[in-house]
mmCIF file of C-alpha atoms in Angstrom:
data_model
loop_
_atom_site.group_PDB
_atom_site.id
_atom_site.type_symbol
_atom_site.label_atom_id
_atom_site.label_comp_id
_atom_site.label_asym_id
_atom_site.label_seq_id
_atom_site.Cartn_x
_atom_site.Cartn_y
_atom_site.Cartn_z
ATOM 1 C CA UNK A 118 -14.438 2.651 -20.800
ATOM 2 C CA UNK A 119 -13.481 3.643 -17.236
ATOM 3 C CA UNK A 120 -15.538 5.987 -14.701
ATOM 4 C CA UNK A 121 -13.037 8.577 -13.864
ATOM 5 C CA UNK A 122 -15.105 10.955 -11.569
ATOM 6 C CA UNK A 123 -18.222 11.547 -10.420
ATOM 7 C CA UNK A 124 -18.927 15.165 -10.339
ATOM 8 C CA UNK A 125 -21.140 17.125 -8.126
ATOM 9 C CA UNK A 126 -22.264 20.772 -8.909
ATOM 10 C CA UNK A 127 -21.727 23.478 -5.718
ATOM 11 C CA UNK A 128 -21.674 26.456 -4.068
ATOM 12 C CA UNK A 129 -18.111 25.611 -2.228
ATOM 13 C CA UNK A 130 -16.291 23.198 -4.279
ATOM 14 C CA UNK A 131 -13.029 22.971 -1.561
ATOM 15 C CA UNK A 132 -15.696 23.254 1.432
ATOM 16 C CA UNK A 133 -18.046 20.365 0.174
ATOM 17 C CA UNK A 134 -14.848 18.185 -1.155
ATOM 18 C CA UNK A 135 -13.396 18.588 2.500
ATOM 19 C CA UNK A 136 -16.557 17.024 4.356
ATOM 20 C CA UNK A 137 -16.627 14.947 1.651
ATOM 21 C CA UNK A 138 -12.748 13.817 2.536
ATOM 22 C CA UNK A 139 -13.380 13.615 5.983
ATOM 23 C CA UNK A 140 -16.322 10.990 5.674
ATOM 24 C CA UNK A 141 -14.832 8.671 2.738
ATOM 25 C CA UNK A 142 -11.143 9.330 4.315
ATOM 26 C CA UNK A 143 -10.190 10.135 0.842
ATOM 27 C CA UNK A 144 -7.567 12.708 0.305
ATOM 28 C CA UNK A 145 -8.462 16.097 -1.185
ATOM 29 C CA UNK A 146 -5.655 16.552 -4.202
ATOM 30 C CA UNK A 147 -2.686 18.031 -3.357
ATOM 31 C CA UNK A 148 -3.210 20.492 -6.313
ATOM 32 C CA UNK A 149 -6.414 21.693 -5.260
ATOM 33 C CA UNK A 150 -6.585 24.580 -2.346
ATOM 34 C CA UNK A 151 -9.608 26.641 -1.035
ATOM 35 C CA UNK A 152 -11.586 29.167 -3.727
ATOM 36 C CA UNK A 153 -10.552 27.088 -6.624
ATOM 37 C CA UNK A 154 -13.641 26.448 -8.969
ATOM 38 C CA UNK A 155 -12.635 22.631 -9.206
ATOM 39 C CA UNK A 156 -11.868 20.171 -6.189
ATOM 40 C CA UNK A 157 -10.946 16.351 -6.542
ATOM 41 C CA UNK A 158 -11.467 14.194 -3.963
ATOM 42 C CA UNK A 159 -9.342 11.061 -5.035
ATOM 43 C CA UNK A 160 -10.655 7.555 -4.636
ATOM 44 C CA UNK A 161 -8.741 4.880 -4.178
ATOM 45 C CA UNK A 162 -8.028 2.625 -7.647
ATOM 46 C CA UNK A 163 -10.370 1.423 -9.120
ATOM 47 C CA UNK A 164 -13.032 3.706 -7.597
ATOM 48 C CA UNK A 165 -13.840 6.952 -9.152
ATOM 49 C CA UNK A 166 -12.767 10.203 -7.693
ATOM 50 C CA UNK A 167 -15.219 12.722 -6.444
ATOM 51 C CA UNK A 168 -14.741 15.979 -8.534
ATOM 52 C CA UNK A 169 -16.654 19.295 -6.790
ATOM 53 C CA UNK A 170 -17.277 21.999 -9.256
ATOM 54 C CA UNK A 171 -18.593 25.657 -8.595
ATOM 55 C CA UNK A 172 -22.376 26.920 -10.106
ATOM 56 C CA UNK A 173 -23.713 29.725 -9.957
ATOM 57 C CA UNK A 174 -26.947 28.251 -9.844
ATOM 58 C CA UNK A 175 -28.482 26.412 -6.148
ATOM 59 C CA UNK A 176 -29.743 23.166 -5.699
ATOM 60 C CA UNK A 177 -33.492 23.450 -6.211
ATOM 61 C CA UNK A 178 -35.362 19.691 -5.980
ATOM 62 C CA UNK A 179 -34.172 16.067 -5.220
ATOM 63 C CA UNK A 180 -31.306 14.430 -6.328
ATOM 64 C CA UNK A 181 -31.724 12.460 -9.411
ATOM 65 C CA UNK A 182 -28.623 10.692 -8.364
ATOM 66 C CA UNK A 183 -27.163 9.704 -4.852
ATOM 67 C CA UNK A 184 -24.485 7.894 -3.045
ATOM 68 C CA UNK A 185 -25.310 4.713 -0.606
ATOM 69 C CA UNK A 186 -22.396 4.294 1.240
ATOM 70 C CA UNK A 187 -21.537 0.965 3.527
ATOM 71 C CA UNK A 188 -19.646 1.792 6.347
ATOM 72 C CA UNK A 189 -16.561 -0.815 6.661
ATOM 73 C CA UNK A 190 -15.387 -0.421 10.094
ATOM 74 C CA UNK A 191 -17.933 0.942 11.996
ATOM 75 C CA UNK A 192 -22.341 0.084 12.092
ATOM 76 C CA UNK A 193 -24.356 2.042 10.213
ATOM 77 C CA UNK A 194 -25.528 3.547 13.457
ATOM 78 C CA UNK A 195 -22.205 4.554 13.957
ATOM 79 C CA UNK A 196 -21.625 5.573 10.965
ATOM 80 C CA UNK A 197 -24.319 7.881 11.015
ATOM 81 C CA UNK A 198 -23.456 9.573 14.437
ATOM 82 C CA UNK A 199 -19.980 10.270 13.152
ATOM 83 C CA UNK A 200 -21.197 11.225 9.437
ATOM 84 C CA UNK A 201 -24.144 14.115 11.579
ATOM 85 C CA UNK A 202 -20.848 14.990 13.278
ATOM 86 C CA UNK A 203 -18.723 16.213 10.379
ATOM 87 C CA UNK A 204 -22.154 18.216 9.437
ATOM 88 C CA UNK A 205 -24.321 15.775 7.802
ATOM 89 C CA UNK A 206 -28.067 16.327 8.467
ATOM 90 C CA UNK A 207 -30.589 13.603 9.500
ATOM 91 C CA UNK A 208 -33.212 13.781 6.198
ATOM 92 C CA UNK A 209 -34.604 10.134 6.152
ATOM 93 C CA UNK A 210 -34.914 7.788 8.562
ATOM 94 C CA UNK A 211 -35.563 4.242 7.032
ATOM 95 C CA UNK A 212 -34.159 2.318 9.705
ATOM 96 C CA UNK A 213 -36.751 -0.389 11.345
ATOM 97 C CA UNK A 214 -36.969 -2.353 14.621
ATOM 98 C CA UNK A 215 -35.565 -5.594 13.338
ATOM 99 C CA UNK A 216 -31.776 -3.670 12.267
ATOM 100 C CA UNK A 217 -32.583 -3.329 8.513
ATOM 101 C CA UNK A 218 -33.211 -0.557 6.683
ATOM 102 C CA UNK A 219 -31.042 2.888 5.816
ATOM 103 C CA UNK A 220 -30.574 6.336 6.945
ATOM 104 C CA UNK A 221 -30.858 9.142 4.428
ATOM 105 C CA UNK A 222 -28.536 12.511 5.165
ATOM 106 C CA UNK A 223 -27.660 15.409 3.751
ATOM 107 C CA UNK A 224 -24.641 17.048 3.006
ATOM 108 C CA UNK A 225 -23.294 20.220 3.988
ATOM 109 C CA UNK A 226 -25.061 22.002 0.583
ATOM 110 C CA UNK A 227 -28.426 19.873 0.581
ATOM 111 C CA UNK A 228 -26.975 16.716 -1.405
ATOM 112 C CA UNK A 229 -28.946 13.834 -0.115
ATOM 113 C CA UNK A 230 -26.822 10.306 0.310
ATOM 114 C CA UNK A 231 -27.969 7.127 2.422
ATOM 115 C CA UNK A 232 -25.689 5.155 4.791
ATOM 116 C CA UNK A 233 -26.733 1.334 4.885
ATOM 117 C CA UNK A 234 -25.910 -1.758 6.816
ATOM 118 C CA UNK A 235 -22.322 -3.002 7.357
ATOM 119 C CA UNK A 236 -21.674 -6.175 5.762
ATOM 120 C CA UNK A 237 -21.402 -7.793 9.403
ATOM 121 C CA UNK A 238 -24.760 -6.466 10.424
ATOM 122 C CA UNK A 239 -25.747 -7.785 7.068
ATOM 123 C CA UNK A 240 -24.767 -10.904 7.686
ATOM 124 C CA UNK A 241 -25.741 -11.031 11.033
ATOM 125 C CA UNK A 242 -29.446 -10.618 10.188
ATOM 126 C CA UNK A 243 -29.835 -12.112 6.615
#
């Protein structure tokens, strides 16, 4: 069996999977255009794609389910700034004097997702 998507329930499917582009630097799909009920946001092999489909229903209470993202070219400080820049909102801060620790955000419709450590600043402190 293969994971073929992860799917995330929205407001603004093409609105959500755009930030969502813009921080992964995953493409949106080609087939897939603004005030469509269904928006994939394709991974690269062998990661699952991110597919962003329309409720009518809100988001109400935590997620029981979250990304944790490790940024691969940048710090997780960095990461951060840039992620709060696309629209992200600080939600959690975890991070502690010695470098460890996380940052929890969330996304333009509420969706909470933590950015960790780089695997140099892993490294670099382990």
């Amino acid at each position: 069996m293969i994971l073929r998507h992860v799917t995330i329930d929205c407001a603004e499917p093409f609105a959500l999977a755009t930030f969502w582009s813009e921080v992964t630097g995953w493409p949106v799909s080609d087939e897939d255009e603004p005030g469509d009920s269904e928006v994939l946001v394709e991974a690269p092999s062998p990661v699952p794609g991110m597919l962003f489909i329309r409720v009518p229903e809100g988001k109400t209470v935590k997620n029981r389910i979250h990304f944790d993202w490790m940024p691969t070219q940048r710090t997780r400080d960095e990461e951060v700034e840039r992620v709060v820049a696309l629209g992200a909102k600080l939600y959690e801060d975890h991070r502690v004097a010695d470098g460890r620790g996380w940052v929890t955000l969330l996304d333009p419709e509420g969706n909470e997702f933590c950015i960790e450590r780089s695997e140099a600043e892993r490294a670099s402190h382990d």
